[in-house]
Coordinates of C-alpha atoms in Angstrom, one line a residue:
X6 CA 95.7 202.5 26.0
X7 CA 94.6 205.3 27.7
X8 CA 90.8 206.2 26.0
X9 CA 90.0 209.5 25.1
X10 CA 86.9 211.9 24.4
X11 CA 88.4 213.4 21.3
X12 CA 86.4 210.9 18.8
X13 CA 83.3 211.0 20.5
X14 CA 83.0 215.0 21.6
X15 CA 84.0 215.5 17.8
X16 CA 80.6 213.7 16.7
X17 CA 78.4 215.0 19.5
X18 CA 78.9 218.1 19.1
X19 CA 78.9 218.5 15.2
X20 CA 75.9 220.0 13.1
X21 CA 75.5 216.6 12.3
X22 CA 74.6 216.0 16.3
X23 CA 71.6 217.8 15.9
X24 CA 69.8 216.3 13.3
X25 CA 67.2 214.2 14.3
X26 CA 68.7 210.3 15.2
X27 CA 68.4 207.4 13.0
X28 CA 66.1 204.3 15.2
X29 CA 66.8 201.0 14.5
X30 CA 66.6 198.1 16.9
X31 CA 67.7 194.3 17.5
X32 CA 67.3 191.3 19.5
X33 CA 69.8 189.5 20.8
X34 CA 69.3 185.2 21.4
X35 CA 71.7 185.4 24.1
X36 CA 70.3 182.2 24.9
X37 CA 71.3 180.2 21.7
X38 CA 74.3 178.3 22.5
X39 CA 76.2 180.4 19.5
X40 CA 79.1 179.0 17.1
X41 CA 82.7 179.8 17.8
X42 CA 84.3 182.4 15.9
X43 CA 87.7 181.2 14.7
X44 CA 90.5 183.6 16.2
X45 CA 91.7 183.3 12.9
X46 CA 89.3 184.9 11.0
X47 CA 91.3 188.7 12.5
X48 CA 94.1 187.1 10.4
X49 CA 96.9 189.7 8.8
X50 CA 98.2 189.1 5.1
X51 CA 101.6 190.8 4.2
X52 CA 103.1 190.3 0.5
X53 CA 106.2 191.2 -0.5
X54 CA 105.0 194.5 -2.5
X55 CA 105.9 198.2 -1.8
X56 CA 106.8 198.9 1.3
X57 CA 104.7 196.1 2.9
X58 CA 107.4 193.8 4.3
X59 CA 110.7 195.9 3.5
X60 CA 110.6 199.5 5.2
X61 CA 107.1 198.4 7.0
X62 CA 108.2 195.3 9.1
X63 CA 111.7 194.8 7.6
X64 CA 114.1 197.6 8.5
X65 CA 117.6 195.0 9.6
X66 CA 119.8 195.0 12.8
X67 CA 121.9 197.9 11.2
X68 CA 119.4 200.2 11.0
X69 CA 118.6 203.9 12.7
X70 CA 115.3 202.8 13.4
X71 CA 114.8 201.4 17.1
X72 CA 114.1 197.3 15.7
X73 CA 114.9 193.8 17.3
X74 CA 117.0 191.5 15.3
X75 CA 115.8 193.6 11.9
X76 CA 112.3 193.6 12.7
X77 CA 110.6 197.4 13.5
X78 CA 110.2 197.6 17.0
X79 CA 106.7 200.1 17.0
X80 CA 105.3 197.5 14.3
X81 CA 106.4 194.1 16.6
X82 CA 104.6 196.7 19.5
X83 CA 101.7 197.7 17.4
X84 CA 101.4 194.0 16.6
X85 CA 101.3 192.0 19.7
X86 CA 98.8 194.3 21.7
X87 CA 96.3 193.7 18.3
X88 CA 96.4 189.7 19.0
X89 CA 96.8 188.8 15.4
X90 CA 95.9 184.8 15.3
X91 CA 97.4 184.3 12.1
X92 CA 99.8 185.8 9.3
X93 CA 99.7 184.9 5.7
X94 CA 103.4 185.2 3.2
X95 CA 104.5 185.3 0.8
X96 CA 101.7 186.3 -1.4
X97 CA 99.6 187.0 -3.1
X98 CA 100.9 187.1 -6.7
X99 CA 104.2 186.9 -5.6
X100 CA 103.9 183.1 -3.7
X101 CA 103.1 182.1 -7.1
X102 CA 106.8 183.1 -8.3
X103 CA 108.5 182.6 -5.0
X104 CA 111.3 180.3 -5.0
X105 CA 111.8 179.8 -1.3
X106 CA 115.9 178.7 -1.2
X107 CA 116.4 182.4 -2.5
X108 CA 115.4 183.6 0.9
X109 CA 117.4 181.1 3.3
X110 CA 121.6 181.8 3.9
X111 CA 123.7 184.5 4.9
X112 CA 121.3 187.7 3.3
X113 CA 125.0 189.0 1.6
X114 CA 125.0 186.3 -0.5
X115 CA 121.2 185.2 -1.6
X116 CA 119.8 186.2 -5.0
X117 CA 118.5 189.2 -6.2
X118 CA 115.3 188.6 -8.5
X119 CA 112.7 190.2 -10.1
X120 CA 109.0 190.7 -9.2
X121 CA 107.4 190.2 -11.8
X122 CA 103.7 191.6 -10.3
X123 CA 105.0 194.3 -9.0
X124 CA 106.5 196.2 -11.4
X125 CA 109.5 194.1 -12.5
X126 CA 111.5 195.4 -8.4
X127 CA 114.4 194.4 -7.3
X128 CA 113.7 191.6 -4.7
X129 CA 117.1 191.3 -2.1
X130 CA 114.8 187.9 -0.1
X131 CA 116.2 190.0 2.8
X132 CA 112.9 188.9 4.6
X133 CA 113.2 185.2 3.8
X134 CA 111.6 181.5 5.5
X135 CA 113.8 182.4 9.0
X136 CA 113.0 186.1 9.3
X137 CA 108.8 185.1 8.2
X138 CA 108.7 181.9 10.7
X139 CA 110.7 184.1 13.2
X140 CA 108.9 187.2 13.1
X141 CA 105.3 185.2 13.6
X142 CA 106.7 184.4 16.8
X143 CA 108.1 187.2 18.0
X144 CA 104.5 188.3 17.4
X145 CA 103.0 185.7 18.4
X146 CA 100.8 184.5 15.6
X147 CA 99.9 180.9 13.8
X148 CA 101.6 181.6 10.1
X149 CA 99.8 180.6 6.5
X150 CA 102.5 179.8 3.4
X151 CA 101.6 180.6 0.3
X152 CA 103.1 177.7 -1.6
X153 CA 104.5 178.1 -5.5
X154 CA 102.5 175.7 -7.8
X155 CA 103.1 178.1 -10.5
X156 CA 106.5 178.4 -11.9
X157 CA 107.7 175.3 -8.8
X158 CA 107.2 171.8 -8.5
X159 CA 105.5 169.3 -5.7
X160 CA 109.0 168.7 -4.7
X161 CA 109.8 172.3 -4.2
X162 CA 107.0 172.4 -1.9
X163 CA 107.6 169.0 -0.4
X164 CA 111.5 170.5 1.0
X165 CA 110.6 173.7 1.9
X166 CA 107.5 172.0 4.5
X167 CA 110.4 169.9 5.5
X168 CA 113.2 172.2 5.8
X169 CA 110.6 174.5 7.9
X170 CA 109.1 171.2 10.1
X171 CA 111.3 168.6 9.9
X172 CA 113.3 167.7 13.7
X173 CA 115.0 164.5 11.8
X174 CA 119.0 164.7 10.5
X175 CA 117.3 164.9 7.0
X176 CA 119.8 167.2 4.8
X177 CA 117.0 170.0 4.2
X178 CA 117.4 169.8 8.6
X179 CA 120.4 170.1 9.1
X180 CA 120.1 172.7 6.2
X181 CA 117.8 174.4 8.5
X182 CA 120.2 174.6 11.0
X183 CA 123.6 175.5 9.8
X184 CA 121.1 178.8 8.8
X185 CA 120.7 179.1 12.5
X186 CA 117.6 177.2 13.6
X187 CA 117.7 174.5 15.7
X188 CA 114.1 174.1 16.2
X189 CA 112.0 173.6 13.7
X190 CA 109.3 175.8 13.6
X191 CA 105.3 174.4 12.4
X192 CA 103.4 175.6 9.6
X193 CA 99.9 175.9 10.7
X194 CA 98.3 176.0 7.1
X195 CA 99.6 175.9 3.4
X196 CA 97.7 177.4 0.5
X197 CA 98.6 175.7 -2.8
X198 CA 99.1 178.4 -4.9
X199 CA 97.1 181.6 -5.2
X200 CA 94.9 182.8 -7.8
X201 CA 95.3 180.2 -10.0
X202 CA 92.8 181.7 -11.9
X203 CA 94.1 184.7 -12.8
X204 CA 97.5 185.7 -11.9
X205 CA 98.8 182.1 -10.0
X206 CA 98.7 180.9 -13.6
X207 CA 95.4 181.5 -15.4
X208 CA 93.7 177.8 -14.8
X209 CA 90.1 176.6 -14.8
X210 CA 89.0 175.3 -11.9
X211 CA 88.8 171.5 -13.6
X212 CA 92.8 172.1 -14.6
X213 CA 93.4 173.8 -11.0
X214 CA 92.3 170.8 -9.0
X215 CA 94.5 167.9 -9.7
X216 CA 97.4 170.4 -9.3
X217 CA 95.9 171.0 -5.9
X218 CA 95.6 167.1 -5.2
X219 CA 99.1 166.7 -6.0
X220 CA 101.0 169.5 -4.5
X221 CA 98.9 169.1 -1.4
X222 CA 99.6 165.2 -1.3
X223 CA 103.2 166.4 -0.9
X224 CA 103.0 169.1 1.4
X225 CA 100.2 167.2 4.2
X226 CA 101.8 165.8 7.1
X227 CA 101.1 164.1 10.3
X228 CA 100.0 167.2 12.7
X229 CA 99.5 170.0 9.9
X230 CA 99.3 172.1 7.8
X231 CA 96.2 172.3 6.9
X232 CA 96.1 173.0 3.4
X233 CA 94.0 175.6 2.1
X234 CA 92.9 176.0 -1.4
X235 CA 92.4 178.3 -4.0
X236 CA 88.5 179.2 -3.9
X237 CA 87.1 181.4 -5.9
X238 CA 87.3 185.3 -6.7
X239 CA 84.3 187.0 -5.8
X240 CA 81.3 185.0 -7.6
X241 CA 83.1 182.4 -9.6
X242 CA 80.1 179.7 -7.8
X243 CA 81.7 177.7 -10.6
X244 CA 85.3 177.2 -9.8
X245 CA 83.7 176.8 -6.6
X246 CA 81.3 173.8 -7.6
X247 CA 84.3 172.5 -9.9
X248 CA 86.9 172.4 -6.5
X249 CA 84.0 170.9 -3.9
X250 CA 84.4 167.0 -5.7
X251 CA 87.8 167.3 -4.2
X252 CA 86.5 168.9 -0.5
X253 CA 87.7 165.4 0.9
X254 CA 91.8 167.1 -0.5
X255 CA 91.8 170.4 1.6
X256 CA 91.0 171.3 4.6
X257 CA 89.3 175.6 3.7
X258 CA 88.8 177.1 0.5
X259 CA 89.6 180.5 -0.3
X260 CA 87.6 183.4 -2.1
X261 CA 89.0 186.4 -2.8
X262 CA 86.6 189.9 -2.7
X263 CA 87.8 193.6 -2.4
X264 CA 85.5 196.3 -1.3
X265 CA 85.9 199.1 -4.3
X266 CA 84.4 202.3 -4.4
X267 CA 83.1 202.3 -7.5
X268 CA 82.6 198.8 -8.4
X269 CA 85.0 199.0 -11.2
X270 CA 88.7 198.0 -11.7
X271 CA 89.6 200.5 -14.1
X272 CA 88.4 203.3 -11.4
X273 CA 88.3 202.5 -8.2
X274 CA 88.1 205.3 -6.4
X275 CA 89.8 208.1 -3.6
X276 CA 90.9 206.8 0.1
X277 CA 90.7 210.3 0.5
X278 CA 87.8 213.2 -0.3
X279 CA 86.1 211.6 -1.6
X280 CA 81.7 212.2 -1.1
X281 CA 78.8 211.2 0.5
X282 CA 78.1 209.0 -2.9
X283 CA 80.8 207.2 -2.5
X284 CA 80.6 206.5 0.7
X285 CA 77.3 205.2 0.6
X286 CA 79.1 202.6 -3.2
X287 CA 81.9 201.5 -0.7
X288 CA 79.2 200.1 2.2
X289 CA 76.7 199.3 -0.6
X290 CA 80.3 197.4 -1.8
X291 CA 81.6 196.0 1.5
X292 CA 78.0 194.1 2.2
X293 CA 78.3 192.3 -0.7
X294 CA 79.8 189.9 1.1
X295 CA 77.1 188.8 3.0
X296 CA 76.0 187.1 -0.4
X297 CA 79.5 185.9 -1.8
X298 CA 80.1 183.4 1.7
X299 CA 76.4 183.1 1.6
X300 CA 76.5 181.2 -2.0
X301 CA 79.6 179.4 -1.6
X302 CA 77.9 178.3 1.2
X303 CA 74.8 176.8 -0.1
X304 CA 77.6 175.3 -2.9
X305 CA 79.5 173.8 0.1
X306 CA 76.9 172.3 2.3
X307 CA 75.4 169.9 -0.8
X308 CA 79.5 168.3 -0.9
X309 CA 80.2 168.8 2.5
X310 CA 76.7 169.0 4.8
X311 CA 78.4 168.2 8.1
X312 CA 80.4 171.6 7.4
X313 CA 84.3 170.3 7.6
X314 CA 86.3 172.6 4.7
X315 CA 86.1 175.7 5.5
X316 CA 85.9 179.2 4.3
X317 CA 89.1 180.8 4.2
X318 CA 88.5 184.9 2.8
X319 CA 92.3 185.2 2.7
X320 CA 92.5 188.5 1.4
X321 CA 89.3 191.3 1.9
X322 CA 89.5 195.1 2.1
X323 CA 89.2 198.2 0.2
X324 CA 91.1 198.7 -2.8
X325 CA 91.6 202.6 -3.9
X326 CA 93.5 204.1 -6.6
X327 CA 96.8 204.8 -5.5
X328 CA 98.5 208.3 -5.8
X329 CA 100.4 209.6 -8.0
X330 CA 104.2 209.2 -7.0
X331 CA 102.7 206.8 -3.8
X332 CA 105.3 203.1 -3.6
X333 CA 102.6 200.2 -4.6
X334 CA 99.1 199.7 -3.6
X335 CA 99.9 202.7 -1.1
X336 CA 96.7 204.2 0.0
X337 CA 95.1 206.9 3.6
X338 CA 93.7 204.6 6.0
X339 CA 90.4 206.7 7.3
X340 CA 87.1 206.0 9.1
X341 CA 85.8 205.2 6.6
X342 CA 88.5 201.9 6.2
X343 CA 87.4 200.6 9.6
X344 CA 83.7 201.0 9.7
X345 CA 84.0 198.6 6.6
X346 CA 86.4 196.6 9.0
X347 CA 83.8 196.9 11.5
X348 CA 81.2 195.3 8.9
X349 CA 82.8 192.9 7.1
X350 CA 83.6 191.7 10.6
X351 CA 80.0 191.3 11.4
X352 CA 79.7 189.2 8.3
X353 CA 82.4 187.1 9.4
X354 CA 80.5 186.2 12.6
X355 CA 76.9 185.9 11.3
X356 CA 79.1 182.9 8.9
X357 CA 80.8 181.4 11.6
X358 CA 80.1 178.2 10.9
X359 CA 81.8 178.3 7.4
X360 CA 84.5 181.1 7.7
X361 CA 87.0 180.1 10.1
X362 CA 90.0 182.3 7.8
X363 CA 89.9 185.5 6.8
X364 CA 92.9 188.0 6.5
X365 CA 93.0 191.5 5.5
X366 CA 94.7 192.8 2.5
X367 CA 97.2 194.3 3.7
X368 CA 99.0 194.5 7.3
X369 CA 101.2 197.3 6.8
X370 CA 101.6 199.6 4.2
X371 CA 99.7 198.3 1.3
X372 CA 96.2 198.8 0.7
X373 CA 93.6 199.0 3.5
X374 CA 96.5 199.1 6.4
X375 CA 96.2 198.4 9.7
X376 CA 99.7 200.0 10.6
X377 CA 101.1 202.6 8.1
X378 CA 104.8 204.1 8.5
X379 CA 107.3 206.7 6.6
X380 CA 110.8 206.3 7.8
X381 CA 111.6 206.5 11.7
X382 CA 107.4 207.5 11.7
X383 CA 104.7 205.1 12.4
X384 CA 100.6 205.3 12.7
X385 CA 98.4 203.0 13.9
X386 CA 95.5 203.3 11.2
X387 CA 91.6 203.9 11.9
X388 CA 91.4 199.7 10.4
X389 CA 93.6 198.7 13.2
X390 CA 91.7 200.5 16.2
X391 CA 88.6 198.5 14.2
X392 CA 90.8 195.4 14.7
X393 CA 91.4 196.6 18.4
X394 CA 88.1 197.3 19.2
X395 CA 86.9 193.6 18.4
X396 CA 89.7 191.2 19.6
X397 CA 88.0 190.2 22.8
X398 CA 85.7 187.9 19.7
X399 CA 88.1 186.0 18.7
X400 CA 86.9 182.7 20.2
X401 CA 83.2 183.7 21.6
X402 CA 80.5 182.4 20.6
X403 CA 78.7 184.4 17.8
X404 CA 74.7 184.3 18.9
X405 CA 71.6 184.6 16.7
X406 CA 70.8 188.6 16.3
X407 CA 67.4 190.0 14.3
X408 CA 67.9 193.2 13.1
X409 CA 65.4 196.1 12.0
X410 CA 67.0 199.6 10.5
X411 CA 66.5 202.2 8.2
X412 CA 67.9 201.7 4.8
X413 CA 70.9 203.6 3.1
X414 CA 70.8 204.2 -0.6
X415 CA 73.7 204.1 -3.2
X416 CA 72.6 204.9 -6.2
X417 CA 70.9 201.3 -7.2
X418 CA 71.2 199.6 -3.7
X419 CA 70.0 200.2 -0.6
X420 CA 72.1 199.3 2.9
X421 CA 71.5 199.3 6.8
X422 CA 72.4 201.6 8.3
X423 CA 73.4 199.9 10.9
X424 CA 74.7 196.2 11.5
X425 CA 74.4 194.5 15.1
X426 CA 77.1 191.4 15.8
X427 CA 76.8 189.4 19.5
X428 CA 78.7 187.5 21.3
X429 CA 79.1 185.3 24.5
X430 CA 82.5 185.2 25.3
X431 CA 84.0 181.7 27.5
X432 CA 83.7 183.6 30.7
X433 CA 80.1 184.5 30.0
X434 CA 80.8 188.0 29.3
X435 CA 78.7 189.4 26.0
X436 CA 80.0 191.6 23.5
X437 CA 78.1 193.3 21.3
X438 CA 79.4 195.5 17.9
X439 CA 77.4 198.3 17.0
X440 CA 78.4 200.5 13.6
X441 CA 76.1 203.1 12.6
X442 CA 77.4 203.9 8.6
X443 CA 75.1 207.3 8.3
X444 CA 77.5 210.2 8.2
X445 CA 75.8 212.3 9.5
X446 CA 73.0 211.5 12.1
X447 CA 73.2 209.7 15.6
X448 CA 71.6 206.5 16.1
X449 CA 69.2 205.3 19.2
X450 CA 69.9 201.9 18.5
X451 CA 67.1 199.5 21.4
X452 CA 68.5 196.4 22.0
X453 CA 67.4 193.3 22.7
X454 CA 69.1 191.5 25.2
X455 CA 67.9 188.8 27.9
X456 CA 71.3 188.5 30.5
X457 CA 71.0 186.8 34.6
X458 CA 72.8 188.6 36.8
X459 CA 74.8 191.3 37.0
X460 CA 74.8 194.2 33.7
X461 CA 78.0 196.3 34.4
X462 CA 78.5 197.6 30.9
X463 CA 81.9 199.1 30.4
X464 CA 81.8 200.3 26.5
X465 CA 83.9 202.3 23.5
X466 CA 83.4 204.0 20.6
X467 CA 85.4 204.9 17.6
X468 CA 84.4 207.1 15.2
X469 CA 85.8 211.2 13.7
X470 CA 84.9 214.7 12.6
X471 CA 84.7 213.5 9.1
X472 CA 84.1 210.6 6.5
X473 CA 87.7 210.6 6.1
X474 CA 89.0 211.7 8.8
X475 CA 92.6 209.7 9.8
X476 CA 95.5 209.3 11.9
X477 CA 98.6 211.6 10.6
X478 CA 102.6 211.0 10.8
X479 CA 102.9 214.9 12.0
X480 CA 99.8 215.1 14.3
X481 CA 98.0 213.8 16.9
X482 CA 95.5 210.8 16.1
X483 CA 92.4 212.0 15.0
X484 CA 90.1 208.5 14.8
X485 CA 91.4 206.7 18.1
X486 CA 89.0 204.5 20.7
X487 CA 86.8 206.8 23.7
X488 CA 85.2 205.7 26.5
X489 CA 81.5 205.3 25.2
X490 CA 78.8 206.3 28.0
X491 CA 75.6 206.2 26.0
X492 CA 74.0 202.3 27.0
X493 CA 71.4 202.2 29.3
X494 CA 69.6 199.5 30.7
X495 CA 65.8 200.1 30.2
X496 CA 62.5 198.4 31.2
X497 CA 62.7 194.0 29.5
X498 CA 66.3 193.2 29.2
X499 CA 66.2 196.3 26.4
X500 CA 69.9 198.3 26.2
X501 CA 68.8 201.7 24.8
X502 CA 72.3 202.9 23.0
X503 CA 72.2 206.0 22.1
X504 CA 75.6 206.3 19.5
X505 CA 77.5 209.2 17.2
X506 CA 77.1 209.0 13.1
X507 CA 79.3 207.1 11.7
X508 CA 80.8 205.3 14.2
X509 CA 81.7 201.6 16.1
X510 CA 80.3 201.1 19.5
X511 CA 81.7 197.8 21.0
X512 CA 79.8 197.3 24.5
X513 CA 80.7 194.4 27.3
X514 CA 78.3 193.2 28.9
X515 CA 79.4 191.4 32.6

């Protein structure tokens, strides 16, 4: 990607740039061994919902839109560049009504089914098991199957995994071959149900646990997949207490938490045209992720002090009101969303000892999407570029960071204006991510970091002219990474960073 100076120039020449900058400081313990950041923390999620898959990923081989065996070529290329580590499918709520046999065989002969959870829309099942696993291979990502525990049996789950993975001459393996796939695929992760406390069956934790044990018994096999148990919704700590009694039966416990500016499920708030009060409340809401992970981790520690079980934050992101006439759960994506994403990345890094998977909801055209499409048009959203800038953190070792930041007030809540993360890559390079959520004021951040040898810095910034700057279909991108030259070395291993308002900066120190 050829960087431009559009974004940073817009910020530095705005009236806000003339305001007194914020001042903050942070100390990075660059000598600490660190905790590996699982690449899967940067995972994606696609559900058969709205235009998330149909028209977003899959257009079919006969489409006039350029495609690779039915997959949109522009989307494939964008996702390859993002280094997607894992993709969760087919849901979501949809997973607990999905019959895998409906999505195999000749597409013209697949049954039409109804999507109970998303408007009872007709689903023609053109994107099924083969399409998903071939797509995962095409973009180079691990697989994460959502197993139907709500309306199917443990035998159905066993058969699905056998169909996908068996190298034998079994009837199911032969059926896969007859349907066009000789070699087996790999299932890396299998989620046993989805939101079983809600759309997945309205179960209590005590009701879910034995079902999870049973389904897991039939899904588990040598060489994987890793079993993901349904975990809590946000702050349901009692669910975690109960499920962790069976922690020897699964590898990861899921956690779902969405950022709503209002914190009110009856009225989420708008994706664009929002006020500064809504801007700040959005960050106050998303910073709750830190407390949720910390408190659930403490409960997990009691049952699993060795931290064998990971936390899978497999649904997270912003959720705004859907505009009238828009497809299901479609929302615009702005600079605010990019900063929300980076804030969550920093939180996941701080809890790298537990958080081993995270899947933003969702990848294309739904909720906080990294890609939006409109017919033959496609845009990379501001959230896409947050993921793109943070790619070097995949597999790096998160380092301890002590931050001293001024606070921003959001109603009754206060949130730090500046957030900092740091990690050491396997090649020894040090990466630092800084987020300034103040919409008006630039920030001067003083970083204490003791590094040996050469101190060459390369860096990028992501910002925009407005709080709701976005990347439109019919105009040049308003939010994309630009070269950043606001970081300079001072005395005593101090790094002086002058960054714009409402921005993300990622530094590479080599």
